């Protein structure tokens, strides 16, 4: 018998009615397959718990935060198991610590190290559906850990890999991976297939339909991964290896990220060690830096620009003030009203001119490009946040991704 892992996100677990729809899907699947279900907390629940914690302690204790946040998924596994039982389906719920999803000790962004599959396998062999709490695990001292926001995707793929499942199905509120977020571009088109590599870029550049780490895992362990809708039947989108030849689109999608902020240190001396003097201090504070640009020097000085997560913006600005003085820089300028828009496609490898097409489309709309970065299969630009929708839609049109232009 085939074995599948089905993951249902927060919007699918929003209320008793949608939980009923989830239970119907699981019940239908378990008639012909063994099914392991991974669920997220009910929609909005994790945010509410974060707010509660912030209201009680200024910087919430990381261990206790994980104890708190993991309760969202505990509610979901119990409710879904009940809904299944009410449909005559044998089901049993499992917390991460009961399965034993072993993680490292990094509270808030723990990484899965290994998963014991015996308990789940024994439930499956008894004809039960195993309902597992996503987003959580347990470290070697028995502390509850969580995997970071959106982490249930990772739980599902990791379980599918450990159980050698035939497919991992991610059920959400859209019926697949689209050429861009359909909430921004109504003409966005569902992709039949997308390569792991492209999906990884899309996810890391802001498309939150799948969490980056889950795609990494699926690629590494070759777990067939599919994104589908809980609310609408259809084939969804299959994430595939590149070899399985796909209709070779030049660009597969447009991703965007609204969570970044840009910082420029102007007039720093153009000499060895300056980049290190700036970014070393930032790294020491565990602040992740994304794009980095250093201009060519003029008059012995240069401008140094980089982006960080918006949540880290203020801390980074505070950190840089004394460094700028020490370096005798002219000033530090910050802007947290920027967005990063990226075009992604493996076809880029073998085609020239993508960048110029992109810049022309943006310039035709009068959008000023503030930063640029490229890799083999993507080009990203930073623009003012007021241009987000305009930029995404202009690029979507320019690269022929709109629905009416398909096929
Ligand atoms: P869940 O609660 O099921 O985990 P998420 O909100 O995390 O769902 O992810 C689904 C959302 O991702 C969609 O509603 C959509 O707005 C957004 N999204 C962003 N980029 C894309 C894309 N390229 N294709 C599909 N959905 C996307
Ligand atoms: N409940 C967690 C979150 O909201 C994990 C998830 O939904 O995947 O981030
Ligand atoms: Mg999600």
Short mmCIF file of C-alpha atoms and ligand atoms in Angstrom, two decimals:
data_model
loop_
_atom_site.label_atom_id
_atom_site.label_comp_id
_atom_site.label_asym_id
_atom_site.label_seq_id
_atom_site.Cartn_x
_atom_site.Cartn_y
_atom_site.Cartn_z
CA UNK A 1 0.00 0.00 0.00
CA UNK A 2 1.27 3.46 -0.77
CA UNK A 3 2.05 5.87 2.05
CA UNK A 4 1.45 9.59 1.82
CA UNK A 5 2.08 12.50 4.16
CA UNK A 6 -0.51 15.26 3.94
CA UNK A 7 0.14 18.64 5.56
CA UNK A 8 -2.65 21.13 6.24
CA UNK A 9 -1.77 24.76 7.00
CA UNK A 10 -3.40 27.24 9.34
CA UNK A 11 -6.05 28.44 6.89
CA UNK A 12 -7.13 24.83 6.38
CA UNK A 13 -7.47 24.42 10.15
CA UNK A 14 -9.21 27.77 10.66
CA UNK A 15 -12.48 26.61 12.28
CA UNK A 16 -14.65 23.53 12.86
CA UNK A 17 -16.04 23.77 9.35
CA UNK A 18 -12.68 23.77 7.55
CA UNK A 19 -11.38 21.12 9.95
CA UNK A 20 -14.34 19.07 8.70
CA UNK A 21 -13.18 19.58 5.09
CA UNK A 22 -9.68 18.47 6.07
CA UNK A 23 -11.09 15.38 7.77
CA UNK A 24 -13.11 14.57 4.64
CA UNK A 25 -9.95 14.72 2.50
CA UNK A 26 -7.98 12.57 4.92
CA UNK A 27 -10.84 10.08 5.21
CA UNK A 28 -11.01 9.76 1.42
CA UNK A 29 -7.25 9.29 1.11
CA UNK A 30 -7.01 6.63 3.82
CA UNK A 31 -9.44 4.36 2.00
CA UNK A 32 -6.68 3.39 -0.42
CA UNK A 33 -3.47 4.58 1.23
CA UNK A 34 -1.68 4.79 4.54
CA UNK A 35 -1.88 8.40 5.67
CA UNK A 36 0.20 10.51 8.03
CA UNK A 37 -1.22 13.98 8.56
CA UNK A 38 0.80 16.99 9.73
CA UNK A 39 -1.10 20.05 10.88
CA UNK A 40 -0.37 23.68 11.70
CA UNK A 41 -2.00 25.72 14.42
CA UNK A 42 -5.40 27.21 13.64
CA UNK A 43 -5.05 30.33 11.52
CA UNK A 44 -3.90 33.35 13.55
CA UNK A 45 -3.25 31.26 16.65
CA UNK A 46 0.55 31.42 16.56
CA UNK A 47 0.46 35.22 16.10
CA UNK A 48 -1.86 35.50 19.07
CA UNK A 49 0.48 33.44 21.24
CA UNK A 50 3.43 35.60 20.17
CA UNK A 51 1.48 38.72 21.19
CA UNK A 52 0.59 37.21 24.55
CA UNK A 53 4.23 36.40 25.25
CA UNK A 54 5.33 39.91 24.29
CA UNK A 55 2.74 41.37 26.64
CA UNK A 56 4.13 39.38 29.55
CA UNK A 57 7.91 39.59 29.09
CA UNK A 58 9.79 42.22 27.10
CA UNK A 59 12.03 39.72 25.40
CA UNK A 60 10.25 36.41 25.98
CA UNK A 61 12.37 33.58 27.31
CA UNK A 62 13.19 31.41 24.33
CA UNK A 63 12.61 28.06 26.00
CA UNK A 64 9.24 29.09 27.40
CA UNK A 65 8.30 30.71 24.09
CA UNK A 66 8.64 27.30 22.43
CA UNK A 67 6.55 25.69 25.18
CA UNK A 68 3.90 28.31 24.47
CA UNK A 69 3.97 28.30 20.65
CA UNK A 70 3.88 24.51 20.40
CA UNK A 71 0.42 24.50 22.02
CA UNK A 72 -1.18 25.84 18.83
CA UNK A 73 -0.41 22.63 16.98
CA UNK A 74 -1.44 20.54 20.00
CA UNK A 75 -4.96 21.98 19.70
CA UNK A 76 -5.03 21.16 15.98
CA UNK A 77 -3.98 17.50 16.26
CA UNK A 78 -6.61 16.82 18.91
CA UNK A 79 -9.41 18.50 16.96
CA UNK A 80 -8.54 16.82 13.67
CA UNK A 81 -8.31 13.41 15.33
CA UNK A 82 -11.76 13.98 16.82
CA UNK A 83 -13.15 15.04 13.44
CA UNK A 84 -11.71 11.87 11.89
CA UNK A 85 -13.16 9.65 14.61
CA UNK A 86 -16.54 11.27 14.11
CA UNK A 87 -16.30 10.04 10.52
CA UNK A 88 -15.51 6.51 11.66
CA UNK A 89 -11.81 6.83 10.82
CA UNK A 90 -9.36 5.47 13.37
CA UNK A 91 -6.88 8.23 14.18
CA UNK A 92 -4.30 9.00 16.83
CA UNK A 93 -2.64 12.32 17.58
CA UNK A 94 1.08 12.75 18.29
CA UNK A 95 3.10 15.68 19.59
CA UNK A 96 6.60 16.14 18.19
CA UNK A 97 8.01 14.89 21.49
CA UNK A 98 5.80 11.78 21.41
CA UNK A 99 6.87 10.75 17.90
CA UNK A 100 10.28 11.88 18.85
CA UNK A 101 11.19 14.39 16.26
CA UNK A 102 14.73 15.09 17.44
CA UNK A 103 16.06 18.61 16.88
CA UNK A 104 19.06 20.64 17.93
CA UNK A 105 18.71 23.07 20.85
CA UNK A 106 18.15 26.32 18.97
CA UNK A 107 14.83 27.46 20.39
CA UNK A 108 12.70 29.28 17.84
CA UNK A 109 14.58 27.96 14.82
CA UNK A 110 15.54 24.42 15.67
CA UNK A 111 16.69 22.04 12.97
CA UNK A 112 15.44 18.48 12.72
CA UNK A 113 18.26 15.96 13.25
CA UNK A 114 16.36 12.67 13.07
CA UNK A 115 12.91 11.19 13.49
CA UNK A 116 11.94 7.92 15.19
CA UNK A 117 9.40 6.29 12.94
CA UNK A 118 8.46 3.22 15.03
CA UNK A 119 5.46 4.68 16.86
CA UNK A 120 3.96 6.10 13.70
CA UNK A 121 4.58 2.95 11.75
CA UNK A 122 2.90 0.90 14.42
CA UNK A 123 -0.16 3.21 14.36
CA UNK A 124 -0.30 2.88 10.57
CA UNK A 125 -0.01 -0.90 10.80
CA UNK A 126 -3.03 -0.88 13.10
CA UNK A 127 -4.95 0.83 10.32
CA UNK A 128 -4.89 4.25 11.99
CA UNK A 129 -4.25 7.67 10.56
CA UNK A 130 -1.34 9.27 12.43
CA UNK A 131 -1.99 12.97 13.11
CA UNK A 132 1.28 14.71 13.94
CA UNK A 133 1.82 18.23 15.29
CA UNK A 134 3.88 20.28 12.83
CA UNK A 135 6.44 22.94 13.70
CA UNK A 136 7.78 21.23 16.82
CA UNK A 137 10.33 18.75 18.09
CA UNK A 138 12.31 17.90 21.16
CA UNK A 139 16.00 18.44 21.91
CA UNK A 140 18.31 15.91 23.52
CA UNK A 141 17.52 17.17 27.02
CA UNK A 142 13.79 16.77 26.42
CA UNK A 143 13.03 20.47 25.92
CA UNK A 144 10.28 21.36 23.46
CA UNK A 145 11.65 23.18 20.41
CA UNK A 146 9.98 24.90 17.44
CA UNK A 147 11.27 25.11 13.89
CA UNK A 148 10.57 28.75 12.99
CA UNK A 149 7.49 30.31 11.38
CA UNK A 150 5.97 28.20 8.65
CA UNK A 151 7.86 25.22 10.06
CA UNK A 152 5.07 22.68 9.61
CA UNK A 153 6.05 22.39 5.94
CA UNK A 154 9.46 21.21 7.13
CA UNK A 155 7.93 18.76 9.61
CA UNK A 156 5.85 17.22 6.83
CA UNK A 157 8.74 16.80 4.39
CA UNK A 158 11.07 15.48 7.09
CA UNK A 159 8.45 12.91 8.13
CA UNK A 160 7.90 11.93 4.50
CA UNK A 161 11.65 11.42 4.09
CA UNK A 162 11.97 9.41 7.31
CA UNK A 163 8.96 7.22 6.47
CA UNK A 164 10.03 6.91 2.82
CA UNK A 165 6.57 8.11 1.83
CA UNK A 166 5.48 7.95 -1.79
CA UNK A 167 4.48 11.63 -1.80
CA UNK A 168 4.34 14.63 0.51
CA UNK A 169 1.27 16.75 -0.19
CA UNK A 170 1.14 20.31 1.12
CA UNK A 171 -2.50 21.41 1.30
CA UNK A 172 -3.08 25.15 1.57
CA UNK A 173 -5.45 27.93 0.49
CA UNK A 174 -4.15 28.13 -3.11
CA UNK A 175 -4.33 25.24 -5.58
CA UNK A 176 -0.62 25.15 -6.35
CA UNK A 177 2.50 27.21 -6.84
CA UNK A 178 1.76 30.21 -9.03
CA UNK A 179 3.94 32.34 -11.29
CA UNK A 180 3.65 34.93 -8.52
CA UNK A 181 1.51 35.47 -5.42
CA UNK A 182 -2.07 35.44 -6.77
CA UNK A 183 -3.00 37.94 -4.07
CA UNK A 184 -0.84 40.56 -5.85
CA UNK A 185 -1.37 39.51 -9.47
CA UNK A 186 -4.82 38.09 -10.25
CA UNK A 187 -3.51 37.00 -13.66
CA UNK A 188 -0.94 34.71 -12.05
CA UNK A 189 -0.94 31.20 -13.44
CA UNK A 190 -0.65 27.87 -11.66
CA UNK A 191 2.47 25.94 -12.61
CA UNK A 192 2.06 22.24 -13.41
CA UNK A 193 5.62 21.63 -12.31
CA UNK A 194 8.53 23.59 -10.92
CA UNK A 195 12.08 22.37 -10.23
CA UNK A 196 13.39 22.07 -6.67
CA UNK A 197 16.03 24.61 -7.53
CA UNK A 198 13.53 27.19 -8.74
CA UNK A 199 11.18 26.54 -5.84
CA UNK A 200 14.10 26.99 -3.47
CA UNK A 201 14.87 30.39 -5.00
CA UNK A 202 11.19 31.40 -5.01
CA UNK A 203 10.86 30.40 -1.33
CA UNK A 204 14.06 32.10 -0.25
CA UNK A 205 13.12 35.24 -2.16
CA UNK A 206 9.82 35.55 -0.35
CA UNK A 207 7.18 33.18 -1.82
CA UNK A 208 5.86 31.84 1.43
CA UNK A 209 3.73 29.10 -0.12
CA UNK A 210 6.50 26.68 0.89
CA UNK A 211 9.06 27.19 3.59
CA UNK A 212 12.67 27.18 2.25
CA UNK A 213 13.90 24.50 4.58
CA UNK A 214 11.14 22.11 3.49
CA UNK A 215 12.16 22.47 -0.16
CA UNK A 216 15.82 21.93 0.77
CA UNK A 217 14.88 18.77 2.61
CA UNK A 218 12.68 17.48 -0.21
CA UNK A 219 15.45 18.08 -2.74
CA UNK A 220 18.09 16.44 -0.59
CA UNK A 221 16.05 13.32 0.20
CA UNK A 222 14.24 13.29 -3.13
CA UNK A 223 10.79 13.41 -1.59
CA UNK A 224 8.14 13.94 -4.27
CA UNK A 225 6.46 17.14 -3.15
CA UNK A 226 3.13 18.55 -4.29
CA UNK A 227 1.25 21.74 -3.37
CA UNK A 228 -2.56 21.48 -3.50
CA UNK A 229 -5.67 23.24 -2.29
CA UNK A 230 -7.74 22.00 0.64
CA UNK A 231 -10.77 23.73 -0.80
CA UNK A 232 -10.61 22.89 -4.47
CA UNK A 233 -9.85 19.61 -6.27
CA UNK A 234 -7.04 19.54 -8.81
CA UNK A 235 -3.57 18.24 -9.58
CA UNK A 236 -1.74 21.10 -7.81
CA UNK A 237 1.91 21.74 -8.55
CA UNK A 238 4.58 19.05 -8.49
CA UNK A 239 8.09 20.03 -7.43
CA UNK A 240 10.41 18.01 -9.63
CA UNK A 241 14.00 17.31 -10.48
CA UNK A 242 15.27 19.20 -13.50
CA UNK A 243 15.88 16.03 -15.55
CA UNK A 244 12.16 15.40 -15.86
CA UNK A 245 11.95 17.71 -18.82
CA UNK A 246 9.45 20.42 -18.38
CA UNK A 247 8.13 22.96 -20.82
CA UNK A 248 11.20 25.17 -20.73
CA UNK A 249 9.99 28.54 -19.60
CA UNK A 250 12.64 31.21 -19.47
CA UNK A 251 11.26 32.65 -16.27
CA UNK A 252 9.06 30.57 -13.99
CA UNK A 253 8.06 33.13 -11.46
CA UNK A 254 8.29 36.47 -9.72
CA UNK A 255 8.90 36.51 -5.98
CA UNK A 256 8.95 39.44 -3.59
CA UNK A 257 9.95 40.12 -0.03
CA UNK A 258 8.47 42.91 2.04
CA UNK A 259 10.47 42.12 5.16
CA UNK A 260 13.76 43.82 4.37
CA UNK A 261 15.34 47.18 5.16
CA UNK A 262 18.30 48.91 3.56
CA UNK A 263 21.19 50.61 5.31
CA UNK A 264 23.91 52.73 3.68
CA UNK A 265 27.07 53.98 5.32
CA UNK A 266 28.16 56.92 3.21
CA UNK A 267 31.67 58.18 2.76
CA UNK A 268 33.64 55.36 4.36
CA UNK A 269 37.36 55.25 3.63
CA UNK A 270 38.06 52.99 0.65
CA UNK A 271 40.63 50.68 2.20
CA UNK A 272 41.05 47.01 3.18
CA UNK A 273 39.16 45.87 6.27
CA UNK A 274 36.23 48.26 6.02
CA UNK A 275 33.66 45.67 4.93
CA UNK A 276 34.81 43.47 7.77
CA UNK A 277 34.70 46.31 10.29
CA UNK A 278 31.05 46.90 9.37
CA UNK A 279 29.67 43.43 8.71
CA UNK A 280 31.75 41.68 11.38
CA UNK A 281 29.94 43.63 14.09
CA UNK A 282 26.57 42.90 12.50
CA UNK A 283 27.36 39.18 12.31
CA UNK A 284 28.50 39.17 15.95
CA UNK A 285 24.95 40.16 16.87
CA UNK A 286 23.56 37.25 14.82
CA UNK A 287 21.89 39.64 12.41
CA UNK A 288 21.55 38.14 8.95
CA UNK A 289 22.61 40.29 6.04
CA UNK A 290 21.08 39.67 2.63
CA UNK A 291 22.21 41.90 -0.27
CA UNK A 292 25.52 43.77 -0.07
CA UNK A 293 26.80 46.47 -2.40
CA UNK A 294 29.97 48.48 -2.24
CA UNK A 295 30.37 51.22 -4.79
CA UNK A 296 33.61 51.99 -6.59
CA UNK A 297 35.52 54.51 -4.57
CA UNK A 298 35.96 58.15 -5.52
CA UNK A 299 38.18 60.62 -3.62
CA UNK A 300 39.35 57.77 -1.39
CA UNK A 301 35.87 57.11 0.02
CA UNK A 302 32.99 54.83 -0.90
CA UNK A 303 29.37 54.03 0.02
CA UNK A 304 28.57 50.69 1.56
CA UNK A 305 24.99 49.39 1.40
CA UNK A 306 23.36 46.22 2.68
CA UNK A 307 19.94 44.86 3.62
CA UNK A 308 18.72 43.16 6.80
CA UNK A 309 15.36 41.86 8.01
CA UNK A 310 13.05 44.73 8.98
CA UNK A 311 12.84 43.35 12.51
CA UNK A 312 16.61 43.87 12.81
CA UNK A 313 16.61 47.35 11.26
CA UNK A 314 16.63 49.47 14.41
CA UNK A 315 19.17 47.31 16.19
CA UNK A 316 21.46 47.42 13.15
CA UNK A 317 21.15 51.21 12.85
CA UNK A 318 22.04 51.59 16.55
CA UNK A 319 24.95 49.23 16.12
CA UNK A 320 26.35 51.14 13.15
CA UNK A 321 26.35 54.64 14.63
CA UNK A 322 29.55 54.14 16.70
CA UNK A 323 31.18 52.11 13.92
CA UNK A 324 30.57 54.91 11.42
CA UNK A 325 32.15 57.41 13.81
CA UNK A 326 35.10 55.13 14.35
CA UNK A 327 35.58 54.71 10.59
CA UNK A 328 35.18 58.48 10.10
CA UNK A 329 32.32 57.81 7.65
CA UNK A 330 30.14 60.73 6.54
CA UNK A 331 26.82 59.33 7.81
CA UNK A 332 24.52 56.34 8.08
CA UNK A 333 21.30 56.33 6.11
CA UNK A 334 18.52 53.79 6.68
CA UNK A 335 15.37 53.00 4.73
CA UNK A 336 12.88 50.41 5.94
CA UNK A 337 10.32 51.19 3.25
CA UNK A 338 11.85 49.04 0.54
CA UNK A 339 10.95 45.71 -1.05
CA UNK A 340 12.93 43.15 -2.99
CA UNK A 341 11.42 41.87 -6.23
CA UNK A 342 13.02 38.92 -8.03
CA UNK A 343 12.59 37.04 -11.28
CA UNK A 344 13.46 33.35 -11.10
CA UNK A 345 14.06 30.78 -13.81
CA UNK A 346 16.52 28.02 -14.71
CA UNK A 347 16.13 29.13 -18.34
CA UNK A 348 18.21 32.17 -17.41
CA UNK A 349 21.34 30.05 -17.46
CA UNK A 350 21.26 29.74 -21.21
CA UNK A 351 19.77 33.11 -22.15
CA UNK A 352 21.30 36.54 -22.22
CA UNK A 353 19.32 39.73 -21.90
CA UNK A 354 16.99 38.84 -19.02
CA UNK A 355 18.44 41.61 -16.87
CA UNK A 356 18.02 44.27 -19.53
CA UNK A 357 14.43 43.16 -20.21
CA UNK A 358 13.78 43.43 -16.49
CA UNK A 359 15.29 46.90 -16.16
CA UNK A 360 13.43 48.14 -19.22
CA UNK A 361 10.08 46.94 -17.85
CA UNK A 362 10.79 48.72 -14.56
CA UNK A 363 11.98 51.90 -16.23
CA UNK A 364 8.88 52.00 -18.48
CA UNK A 365 6.86 52.19 -15.28
CA UNK A 366 9.13 54.89 -13.85
CA UNK A 367 10.36 52.62 -11.08
CA UNK A 368 13.77 53.47 -9.71
CA UNK A 369 16.04 50.49 -9.01
CA UNK A 370 17.98 51.00 -5.78
CA UNK A 371 20.00 47.78 -5.57
CA UNK A 372 20.60 44.79 -7.83
CA UNK A 373 21.84 41.31 -7.14
CA UNK A 374 22.04 38.26 -9.37
CA UNK A 375 22.76 34.57 -9.22
CA UNK A 376 22.69 31.90 -11.91
CA UNK A 377 18.91 31.56 -11.90
CA UNK A 378 17.60 34.80 -10.41
CA UNK A 379 17.83 38.57 -10.59
CA UNK A 380 16.68 40.66 -7.63
CA UNK A 381 16.12 44.38 -7.37
CA UNK A 382 15.35 46.59 -4.40
CA UNK A 383 12.71 49.25 -5.02
CA UNK A 384 10.60 51.58 -2.91
CA UNK A 385 7.75 49.64 -1.32
CA UNK A 386 5.15 51.83 -2.98
CA UNK A 387 6.12 50.21 -6.30
CA UNK A 388 5.70 46.61 -5.13
CA UNK A 389 2.49 45.77 -6.97
CA UNK A 390 3.38 47.80 -10.04
CA UNK A 391 6.80 46.13 -10.32
CA UNK A 392 5.49 42.58 -9.83
CA UNK A 393 2.72 43.06 -12.36
CA UNK A 394 4.92 44.80 -14.94
CA UNK A 395 7.48 41.99 -14.77
CA UNK A 396 4.81 39.32 -14.81
CA UNK A 397 3.48 40.80 -18.04
CA UNK A 398 6.89 41.50 -19.58
CA UNK A 399 8.05 37.90 -19.16
CA UNK A 400 4.83 36.51 -20.62
CA UNK A 401 3.61 34.89 -17.44
CA UNK A 402 0.07 36.26 -17.55
CA UNK A 403 -2.75 33.72 -17.87
CA UNK A 404 -3.95 34.79 -21.28
CA UNK A 405 -0.46 34.44 -22.75
CA UNK A 406 -0.03 30.88 -21.48
CA UNK A 407 0.33 28.19 -24.15
P1 LIG B 1 -0.54 27.80 5.06
O1 LIG B 1 -1.28 28.44 6.17
O2 LIG B 1 -1.37 26.74 4.38
O3 LIG B 1 0.82 27.32 5.42
P2 LIG B 1 0.65 30.11 3.75
O4 LIG B 1 -0.09 31.38 4.01
O5 LIG B 1 1.90 29.85 4.51
O6 LIG B 1 -0.39 28.90 3.91
O7 LIG B 1 1.00 30.00 2.19
C1 LIG B 1 0.00 30.15 1.19
C2 LIG B 1 0.02 31.56 0.62
O8 LIG B 1 1.25 31.80 -0.06
C3 LIG B 1 -1.02 31.83 -0.45
O9 LIG B 1 -2.25 32.21 0.11
C4 LIG B 1 -0.39 32.94 -1.29
O10 LIG B 1 -0.91 34.22 -0.99
C5 LIG B 1 1.09 32.94 -0.88
N1 LIG B 1 1.99 32.87 -2.03
C6 LIG B 1 3.08 33.67 -2.20
N2 LIG B 1 3.70 33.40 -3.35
C7 LIG B 1 3.00 32.40 -3.95
C8 LIG B 1 3.15 31.67 -5.18
N3 LIG B 1 4.17 31.92 -6.03
N4 LIG B 1 2.25 30.71 -5.46
C9 LIG B 1 1.24 30.43 -4.62
N5 LIG B 1 1.04 31.08 -3.44
C10 LIG B 1 1.90 32.05 -3.10
N1 LIG B 2 1.97 27.60 13.33
C1 LIG B 2 3.29 27.95 12.87
C2 LIG B 2 3.26 29.33 12.23
O1 LIG B 2 2.23 29.98 12.19
C3 LIG B 2 3.87 26.92 11.95
C4 LIG B 2 3.16 26.75 10.63
O2 LIG B 2 2.03 27.19 10.47
O3 LIG B 2 3.75 26.11 9.75
O4 LIG B 2 4.28 29.80 11.81
MG1 LIG B 3 2.80 28.14 5.40
#
